[in-house]
XYZ file of C-alpha atoms in Angstrom:
582
model
C 11.961 10.406 8.761
C 15.515 9.541 9.733
C 17.144 7.146 7.243
C 19.625 4.531 8.382
C 21.945 2.767 5.925
C 19.353 0.074 5.190
C 16.586 2.556 4.356
C 18.828 4.468 1.975
C 18.810 1.394 -0.292
C 15.018 1.272 -0.608
C 13.745 1.943 -4.156
C 11.460 4.918 -4.765
C 8.342 2.809 -5.387
C 8.609 1.409 -1.852
C 9.454 4.750 -0.247
C 6.173 6.033 -1.724
C 4.328 3.768 0.738
C 6.232 5.038 3.787
C 4.628 7.592 6.106
C 5.910 9.571 9.064
C 4.985 7.865 12.310
C 2.139 9.988 13.754
C 3.640 9.790 17.222
C 1.875 12.860 18.599
C -1.498 11.346 17.699
C -1.077 8.454 20.130
C -3.189 9.107 23.209
C -2.226 8.316 26.789
C -4.748 5.472 26.586
C -2.864 4.127 23.537
C 0.359 4.122 25.548
C -1.454 2.342 28.389
C -2.673 -0.338 25.959
C 0.891 -0.791 24.682
C 2.262 -1.002 28.239
C -0.351 -3.545 29.325
C 0.250 -5.819 26.324
C 4.032 -5.590 26.521
C 4.169 -6.314 30.247
C 1.882 -9.302 29.771
C 4.066 -10.460 26.891
C 7.214 -10.314 28.986
C 5.467 -12.145 31.827
C 3.839 -14.866 29.755
C 6.194 -15.177 26.801
C 9.321 -15.481 28.913
C 8.292 -19.141 29.198
C 6.442 -19.644 25.915
C 8.465 -17.733 23.315
C 11.605 -18.681 21.445
C 14.701 -17.778 23.456
C 15.592 -14.847 21.220
C 12.349 -12.968 21.987
C 13.229 -11.218 25.256
C 16.799 -10.568 24.157
C 15.416 -9.260 20.871
C 13.252 -6.706 22.666
C 16.437 -5.139 24.009
C 18.401 -5.468 20.772
C 15.693 -3.809 18.673
C 15.098 -0.815 20.932
C 11.528 -1.650 21.905
C 10.446 -0.137 25.203
C 7.934 -1.752 27.527
C 6.288 1.334 29.013
C 5.622 3.484 25.938
C 5.013 3.088 22.219
C 8.453 3.177 20.583
C 9.643 5.960 18.309
C 10.567 4.601 14.896
C 13.718 6.697 14.672
C 14.941 5.225 17.946
C 14.287 1.706 16.699
C 16.170 2.389 13.464
C 19.270 3.575 15.263
C 19.416 0.208 16.997
C 18.107 -1.995 14.161
C 20.907 -0.844 11.868
C 23.330 -2.693 14.153
C 21.763 -5.984 13.042
C 21.375 -4.884 9.420
C 17.655 -4.070 9.490
C 15.356 -1.064 9.522
C 11.700 -0.261 10.168
C 9.232 2.010 8.394
C 5.724 3.162 9.237
C 2.949 2.544 6.707
C -0.750 3.299 6.505
C -2.311 -0.023 7.553
C -2.345 -2.988 5.165
C -0.177 -2.538 2.078
C -0.219 -4.751 -1.057
C 1.238 -8.202 -0.272
C 3.902 -7.924 -2.967
C 5.095 -4.597 -1.535
C 5.199 -6.141 1.939
C 7.407 -8.935 0.581
C 9.677 -6.463 -1.203
C 10.289 -4.537 2.015
C 11.350 -7.790 3.705
C 13.726 -8.540 0.836
C 15.452 -5.218 1.614
C 15.716 -6.101 5.343
C 13.002 -3.601 6.252
C 10.189 -4.295 8.717
C 6.870 -2.745 7.777
C 5.117 -1.335 10.844
C 1.500 -0.232 10.706
C 1.409 3.076 12.542
C -1.975 2.510 14.215
C -2.460 0.824 17.574
C -5.406 -1.408 18.398
C -8.343 0.063 20.347
C -8.726 -1.085 23.937
C -11.704 -3.299 23.048
C -9.360 -5.341 20.785
C -6.461 -5.425 23.230
C -6.189 -9.243 23.288
C -6.442 -9.792 19.526
C -6.977 -7.715 16.407
C -7.076 -8.838 12.755
C -5.732 -5.449 11.726
C -1.991 -4.830 11.520
C -0.898 -2.464 14.261
C 2.284 -1.302 15.937
C 1.955 -3.939 18.668
C 1.795 -6.731 16.096
C 4.625 -5.389 13.953
C 7.016 -3.857 16.489
C 6.441 -6.195 19.424
C 5.782 -9.306 17.332
C 8.072 -9.229 14.301
C 10.963 -7.043 15.424
C 12.335 -8.986 18.435
C 12.735 -12.289 16.577
C 14.833 -10.793 13.765
C 17.622 -10.448 16.319
C 18.109 -14.174 15.656
C 20.362 -14.310 12.547
C 18.910 -17.583 11.211
C 15.371 -16.238 11.435
C 16.384 -12.867 9.963
C 17.900 -14.723 7.015
C 14.637 -16.613 6.502
C 12.582 -13.424 6.635
C 14.779 -11.743 4.024
C 14.766 -14.853 1.810
C 10.988 -15.063 2.113
C 10.737 -11.455 0.983
C 12.907 -12.127 -2.057
C 10.832 -15.160 -3.014
C 7.448 -13.646 -2.179
C 8.170 -10.542 -4.244
C 8.398 -12.863 -7.281
C 4.943 -14.382 -6.661
C 2.142 -13.560 -9.076
C -1.162 -12.291 -7.736
C -4.507 -12.633 -9.464
C -7.008 -9.830 -10.018
C -9.142 -11.502 -7.352
C -6.253 -11.264 -4.880
C -6.329 -7.488 -5.143
C -10.067 -7.439 -4.388
C -9.347 -9.575 -1.328
C -6.564 -7.210 -0.248
C -8.902 -4.205 -0.509
C -11.580 -6.060 1.500
C -9.084 -6.998 4.238
C -7.782 -3.441 4.308
C -11.336 -2.068 4.575
C -12.135 -4.384 7.490
C -8.899 -3.508 9.278
C -9.580 0.225 8.884
C -13.044 -0.147 10.391
C -11.732 -2.256 13.275
C -8.932 0.203 14.039
C -11.456 3.018 14.532
C -13.033 2.704 18.000
C -16.057 4.692 16.833
C -17.024 2.442 13.880
C -20.606 1.149 14.251
C -20.700 -2.622 14.839
C -23.053 -3.218 11.901
C -20.461 -1.733 9.511
C -17.811 -4.109 10.842
C -20.169 -7.076 10.534
C -21.010 -6.121 6.933
C -17.305 -5.843 6.066
C -16.600 -9.243 7.640
C -19.457 -10.810 5.693
C -18.205 -9.273 2.431
C -14.704 -10.625 3.075
C -16.052 -14.102 3.867
C -18.088 -14.145 0.648
C -15.088 -13.005 -1.361
C -12.784 -15.620 0.156
C -15.335 -18.340 -0.609
C -15.208 -17.460 -4.321
C -11.498 -16.868 -4.934
C -11.178 -19.608 -7.549
C -7.820 -21.187 -8.370
C -5.125 -20.196 -5.885
C -2.485 -17.803 -7.198
C 1.204 -17.993 -6.335
C 0.745 -15.099 -3.929
C -2.184 -16.701 -2.125
C -0.199 -19.933 -1.701
C 2.981 -18.272 -0.484
C 0.920 -16.121 1.879
C -0.239 -19.383 3.467
C 3.405 -20.281 4.129
C 3.993 -16.777 5.491
C 0.999 -17.050 7.785
C 1.941 -20.444 9.253
C 5.567 -19.402 9.848
C 6.193 -15.664 10.162
C 2.783 -14.976 11.720
C 1.780 -18.163 13.547
C 4.862 -20.361 13.664
C 5.998 -22.674 16.448
C 9.510 -24.128 16.784
C 10.601 -27.400 18.417
C 8.541 -30.607 18.347
C 4.784 -31.090 18.256
C 4.838 -31.864 21.997
C 7.565 -29.454 23.114
C 7.601 -26.142 21.279
C 8.148 -22.412 21.590
C 6.428 -19.500 19.848
C 8.161 -17.397 17.204
C 5.262 -16.203 14.987
C 4.439 -12.504 15.341
C 0.680 -13.078 15.350
C 1.059 -15.200 18.473
C 3.720 -13.013 20.085
C 1.464 -9.964 19.785
C -1.721 -11.690 20.962
C -1.829 -12.682 24.609
C -5.054 -14.603 24.056
C -3.732 -16.667 21.154
C -0.380 -17.281 22.858
C -2.194 -19.013 25.700
C -4.829 -20.584 23.456
C -2.185 -22.260 21.290
C -1.160 -24.413 24.271
C -4.537 -26.139 24.330
C -4.849 -29.627 22.821
C -7.832 -28.381 20.800
C -5.344 -26.442 18.646
C -3.782 -29.153 16.483
C 0.029 -29.109 16.141
C 1.387 -30.361 12.804
C 4.960 -30.781 11.547
C 5.802 -27.942 9.165
C 6.118 -29.255 5.616
C 5.211 -28.040 2.155
C 1.682 -29.320 2.843
C 1.112 -26.124 4.848
C 0.746 -24.296 1.540
C -2.715 -25.881 1.164
C -3.998 -24.678 4.561
C -5.873 -21.410 4.136
C -6.296 -19.045 7.076
C -8.937 -16.742 8.510
C -7.657 -13.453 9.948
C -10.867 -12.817 11.883
C -10.623 -15.776 14.246
C -8.139 -17.823 16.253
C -6.421 -20.604 14.326
C -7.562 -24.273 14.529
C -4.091 -25.674 13.813
C -0.487 -24.516 13.958
C 2.718 -25.800 12.365
C 5.955 -26.653 14.165
C 9.381 -26.347 12.541
C 12.372 -28.166 14.080
C 14.597 -25.117 13.460
C 14.708 -21.906 11.426
C 16.871 -23.441 8.683
C 14.068 -25.925 7.944
C 11.854 -22.961 7.037
C 14.205 -22.077 4.185
C 14.191 -25.676 2.947
C 10.394 -25.693 2.652
C 10.403 -22.252 1.044
C 12.972 -23.355 -1.524
C 10.876 -26.427 -2.346
C 7.873 -24.196 -3.000
C 9.930 -21.738 -5.055
C 10.796 -24.533 -7.510
C 7.124 -24.577 -8.542
C 6.933 -20.821 -9.161
C 6.952 -19.054 -12.515
C 10.199 -17.226 -11.839
C 11.936 -20.607 -11.513
C 10.031 -22.730 -14.024
C 9.506 -20.392 -16.962
C 7.722 -21.742 -20.042
C 4.070 -21.400 -20.981
C 2.984 -21.684 -17.365
C 5.008 -18.571 -16.539
C 3.554 -16.639 -19.464
C 0.005 -17.574 -18.471
C 0.587 -16.279 -14.953
C 2.033 -13.026 -16.274
C -0.955 -12.616 -18.580
C -3.572 -13.538 -15.970
C -2.148 -11.067 -13.459
C -3.391 -8.213 -15.645
C -0.547 -6.027 -14.387
C 2.990 -5.107 -15.366
C 5.159 -8.220 -15.346
C 8.572 -9.260 -16.622
C 9.338 -12.216 -18.857
C 12.964 -13.235 -19.188
C 14.092 -15.125 -22.273
C 16.877 -17.702 -22.505
C 19.166 -14.990 -23.916
C 18.795 -12.974 -20.701
C 16.693 -10.237 -22.310
C 13.924 -9.026 -19.980
C 10.638 -7.737 -21.379
C 8.518 -5.731 -18.922
C 4.930 -4.832 -19.757
C 1.353 -6.106 -19.658
C 1.256 -9.417 -21.492
C -1.368 -10.608 -23.965
C -2.096 -13.982 -25.522
C 0.515 -13.841 -28.301
C 0.774 -16.814 -30.674
C 0.979 -20.373 -29.398
C 1.972 -23.322 -31.558
C 1.348 -26.662 -29.905
C 2.579 -26.155 -26.364
C 5.119 -23.461 -27.218
C 4.935 -19.688 -27.377
C 6.208 -18.553 -30.782
C 5.263 -14.865 -30.644
C 5.304 -12.757 -27.510
C 3.032 -9.701 -27.292
C 2.465 -6.948 -24.744
C 0.028 -4.055 -24.653
C 0.786 -0.585 -23.344
C 4.166 0.774 -22.234
C 6.915 -1.863 -22.423
C 10.600 -1.735 -21.494
C 13.549 -3.952 -22.429
C 16.274 -4.738 -19.890
C 19.263 -6.978 -19.324
C 20.587 -7.917 -15.900
C 17.782 -5.866 -14.295
C 19.048 -2.692 -15.994
C 17.114 -0.947 -18.735
C 18.768 -1.065 -22.156
C 19.399 2.459 -23.414
C 17.049 3.317 -26.260
C 14.512 0.733 -25.114
C 12.667 2.733 -22.462
C 8.922 2.254 -22.080
C 8.467 5.543 -23.954
C 9.898 3.767 -27.021
C 7.145 1.147 -26.895
C 4.062 3.042 -25.666
C 1.601 0.735 -27.428
C 3.240 -2.596 -26.702
C 6.012 -4.838 -27.948
C 6.006 -8.042 -30.006
C 8.780 -10.466 -30.915
C 9.081 -14.008 -32.313
C 10.542 -16.780 -30.162
C 11.994 -20.170 -30.976
C 14.378 -21.700 -33.477
C 15.171 -20.199 -36.850
C 13.979 -21.937 -39.993
C 17.028 -24.169 -40.307
C 17.283 -25.027 -36.617
C 19.687 -22.293 -35.488
C 19.253 -20.647 -32.105
C 19.318 -16.878 -32.657
C 20.571 -16.088 -29.148
C 23.724 -18.171 -29.741
C 24.708 -16.346 -32.925
C 27.479 -13.770 -33.137
C 28.231 -11.211 -35.838
C 29.786 -13.720 -38.247
C 26.999 -16.283 -37.925
C 24.398 -13.577 -38.529
C 26.267 -12.360 -41.603
C 26.174 -15.890 -42.999
C 22.364 -15.762 -43.044
C 22.308 -12.219 -44.442
C 21.691 -10.285 -41.222
C 24.080 -7.345 -41.685
C 23.598 -3.775 -40.471
C 22.326 -1.547 -43.285
C 21.222 -4.422 -45.510
C 17.780 -5.594 -46.520
C 17.202 -9.011 -45.002
C 14.709 -11.619 -43.911
C 14.704 -13.584 -40.666
C 12.637 -16.755 -40.937
C 11.566 -18.826 -37.936
C 10.611 -22.492 -37.860
C 7.184 -21.459 -36.558
C 6.383 -19.793 -39.875
C 6.966 -16.236 -38.643
C 9.021 -14.084 -41.023
C 10.582 -10.685 -40.325
C 11.737 -8.671 -43.339
C 13.061 -5.137 -43.767
C 16.285 -3.194 -43.317
C 18.574 -4.178 -40.449
C 19.254 -0.905 -38.635
C 21.330 -2.045 -35.646
C 22.240 -5.020 -33.475
C 22.880 -5.157 -29.731
C 25.278 -7.791 -28.388
C 26.097 -9.188 -24.960
C 29.123 -11.473 -24.575
C 29.529 -11.437 -28.367
C 26.063 -12.945 -28.858
C 23.158 -11.044 -30.374
C 20.530 -9.737 -27.980
C 18.451 -7.382 -30.138
C 18.047 -6.754 -33.859
C 16.512 -3.400 -34.775
C 14.671 -2.989 -38.090
C 13.168 -0.185 -40.150
C 10.467 -0.588 -42.773
C 9.798 -3.955 -41.166
C 7.064 -6.370 -42.097
C 6.258 -9.291 -39.795
C 3.992 -12.123 -40.923
C 2.773 -15.386 -39.466
C 1.866 -17.349 -42.554
C -0.781 -15.085 -44.132
C -1.444 -12.988 -41.010
C 0.303 -9.611 -40.779
C 1.609 -8.927 -37.273
C 3.530 -5.710 -37.988
C 3.551 -3.277 -40.933
C 6.271 -0.819 -42.060
C 4.039 2.134 -41.175
C 3.828 0.901 -37.568
C 7.339 2.314 -36.952
C 10.570 0.735 -35.774
C 10.598 -2.985 -35.004
C 12.880 -4.981 -32.723
C 13.492 -8.727 -32.558
C 14.484 -9.896 -29.073
C 16.716 -12.953 -29.302
C 15.425 -15.814 -27.212
C 14.505 -19.404 -27.796
C 12.423 -19.985 -24.672
C 10.878 -18.255 -21.651
C 13.071 -19.012 -18.639
C 11.411 -16.851 -15.992
C 8.460 -14.587 -15.259
C 7.617 -12.456 -12.251
C 5.464 -9.437 -11.339
C 6.670 -5.881 -11.833
C 9.366 -4.464 -14.115
C 12.968 -5.685 -14.237
C 14.241 -2.151 -13.595
C 11.671 -0.529 -11.297
C 13.346 2.889 -11.231
C 13.650 3.179 -15.017
C 10.053 2.020 -15.467
C 8.920 4.562 -12.854
C 7.117 1.707 -11.150
C 4.648 2.449 -8.366
C 1.980 0.583 -6.447
C -1.618 1.568 -7.008
C -2.704 3.817 -4.110
C -5.237 2.085 -1.841
C -8.860 2.920 -2.546
C -9.409 3.759 1.130
C -7.225 5.533 3.674
C -7.123 4.689 7.356
C -9.385 6.881 9.460
C -7.982 9.881 11.273
C -9.647 9.242 14.613
C -11.934 12.073 15.696
C -12.139 11.781 19.466
C -15.216 12.979 21.336
C -15.037 15.416 24.232
C -15.732 12.531 26.603
C -12.884 10.495 25.087
C -10.499 13.418 25.440
C -11.481 13.694 29.096
C -10.725 9.986 29.536
C -7.363 10.370 27.800
C -6.542 13.233 30.163
C -7.045 10.885 33.121
C -4.724 8.314 31.544
C -2.178 11.078 30.938
C -2.409 12.224 34.554
C -1.872 8.648 35.715
C 1.141 8.359 33.410
C 2.686 11.573 34.744
C 2.140 10.447 38.322
C 3.786 7.086 37.631
C 6.747 8.830 35.959
C 6.965 11.229 38.928
C 6.237 14.235 36.732
C 3.228 15.180 38.844
C 3.264 15.382 42.625
C -0.039 17.065 43.558
C -2.140 13.957 43.000
C -5.244 12.709 44.779
C -5.938 9.016 44.119
C -9.362 9.328 45.737
C -10.324 12.223 43.476
C -9.264 10.268 40.379
C -11.179 7.196 41.523
C -14.290 9.318 42.056
C -13.976 10.626 38.484
C -13.499 7.162 37.006
C -16.460 5.723 38.923
C -18.658 8.645 37.915
C -17.706 9.093 34.247
C -15.921 5.901 33.095
C -17.089 2.959 35.232
C -16.135 0.382 32.574
C -12.566 1.622 32.064
C -10.908 -1.447 33.604
C -7.377 -0.581 32.456
C -7.439 2.817 34.155
C -8.608 1.167 37.390
C -5.645 -1.216 37.122
C -3.172 1.606 36.496
C -4.435 3.456 39.569
C -4.371 0.288 41.679
C -0.805 -0.447 40.570
C 0.348 3.012 41.652
C -1.421 2.645 45.003
C 0.285 -0.711 45.639
C 3.697 0.700 44.784
C 3.187 3.836 46.865
C 1.488 2.315 49.911
C -1.896 3.820 49.147
C -4.763 3.604 51.599
C -6.486 0.237 51.877
C -10.006 1.619 51.520
C -9.284 3.066 48.050
C -7.592 -0.168 46.937
C -10.539 -2.130 48.296
C -13.005 0.015 46.318
C -11.054 -0.633 43.127
C -10.800 -4.389 43.712
C -14.496 -4.634 44.500
C -15.446 -2.780 41.343
C -13.076 -4.872 39.199
C -14.760 -8.002 40.611
C -18.126 -6.556 39.637
C -16.879 -5.800 36.111
C -15.657 -9.383 35.694
C -19.150 -10.654 36.455
C -21.091 -8.082 34.440
C -18.742 -8.196 31.415
C -17.291 -11.752 31.317
C -14.977 -11.010 28.370
C -13.037 -8.641 30.663
C -12.415 -11.322 33.283
C -9.133 -12.671 31.883
C -7.827 -9.196 31.053
C -8.496 -7.973 34.585
C -7.048 -11.107 36.199
C -3.907 -10.789 34.084
C -3.574 -7.164 35.153
C -3.956 -8.101 38.805
C -1.304 -10.787 38.334
C 1.143 -8.098 37.255
C 0.267 -5.912 40.227
C 0.370 -8.592 42.895
C 3.097 -10.665 41.218
C 1.045 -13.836 41.307
C 1.985 -17.068 39.520
C 1.684 -16.493 35.726
C -1.517 -17.981 34.364
C 0.261 -19.661 31.452
C 2.575 -21.830 33.540
């Protein structure tokens, strides 16, 4: 993969999720699906989309006639300070947010099967490249997307959220495989519905994903009576773009209330939200951020870190950052007086690991008292002289007593300072007691007190991801490598022949022979009929062949009603009729 300047800044734990775009695995039918959707988008969305959409297609290097190469997109995206990477389907929501924070678009490498050409719940290259990428050419929107990534990456998920993510990923994998039996898809949809009905209390991530859905995916801009589309889910779905115009789809002003509107990825949306401008999106996001653990701190933040069941970081009022898996600790009234982690824990300051305090130093967890000292002093505000006054001197035996009743005694081995204020106090032969309960014994090893009166922030993941060797749990299921049948390969060969003829790479071509093959072997392949008809119209083909195609397309519309709109839209492109969405 070719790295532009933006990609070079990505941390290793995100690069682990990046794959090479499997460009050679796209079939000629895949390219035809892309071309059909993109041409319809340009036709329909030129009137419905935000003004930056069509200009953004050019600025981001997205072609109309063929699936874009990622390396080509990146050469152009770097000019607006962004990049794109290919990933294997759905990735964890927090990782998705992190990529956005680094100005990187995540693009699912797959493309929707032809039977999902109008709408697919699975992420695919049409949704990501043709939906998200063009709008980031607008600087105000690009700023919002980056800011959303920064905020979303700080949102705590629950254990239930991860089960939901795996269920959504499983469904999307099944739907992306054209050979998946329908009963398997129905079972996966039922499982997801049952799971979503029993999610319990909404996590920060589930709430902020609602905001993401109603803006980045399904947002409208303007007024509730005069609006344009900017959400990628709408921009990449011809059906939903047109459907959103109907009065049956309620239009609501975009406010913080949108956070309480859940969404269903398997169906079209019953309501949409309209923002007056892109700057308003940041205002709503900032309002929501004020309620999050990384802003509020306190017991609420600790509870979220603990309930996540994963590595998290708690920042104390001294600036010290403790990264690990948090346990209950000791609570006195409504205050945390003793912080406790289990498993590998790392100490950092300013998002950089403190030397000597790697996670290897605390393989079984880390504990430290919080709060005021016995006589009301704040440990984090004490310098060397103030510590000496209470007997805390390197090399001396001492006792540190807290108002909570916690006492630390032993030999002071070292002290770490920042801005002349103590940050850490290291002890040997330490004993830590909470009244009559022993929390730490001398034989347990070295002990460290982290200065800090209160918890000021908490967020998922470690403060220094590289030093912690942070990584996302690999998905339980990989996307399917499509195994095409002999009949499918024969169909793809016809699409490829049609493509070569259109691009003038093949001259010995018989339209009648191709039509005979389609009618005999692939009578339902409406898109191939349209591609042949388009070429005949452009090259003054014989009327009898065009008539045969039009007659058969009319028959298909009657026998398979769900193809009617798709065929009519294709004919509109060929005959340059009035756009259906006007």
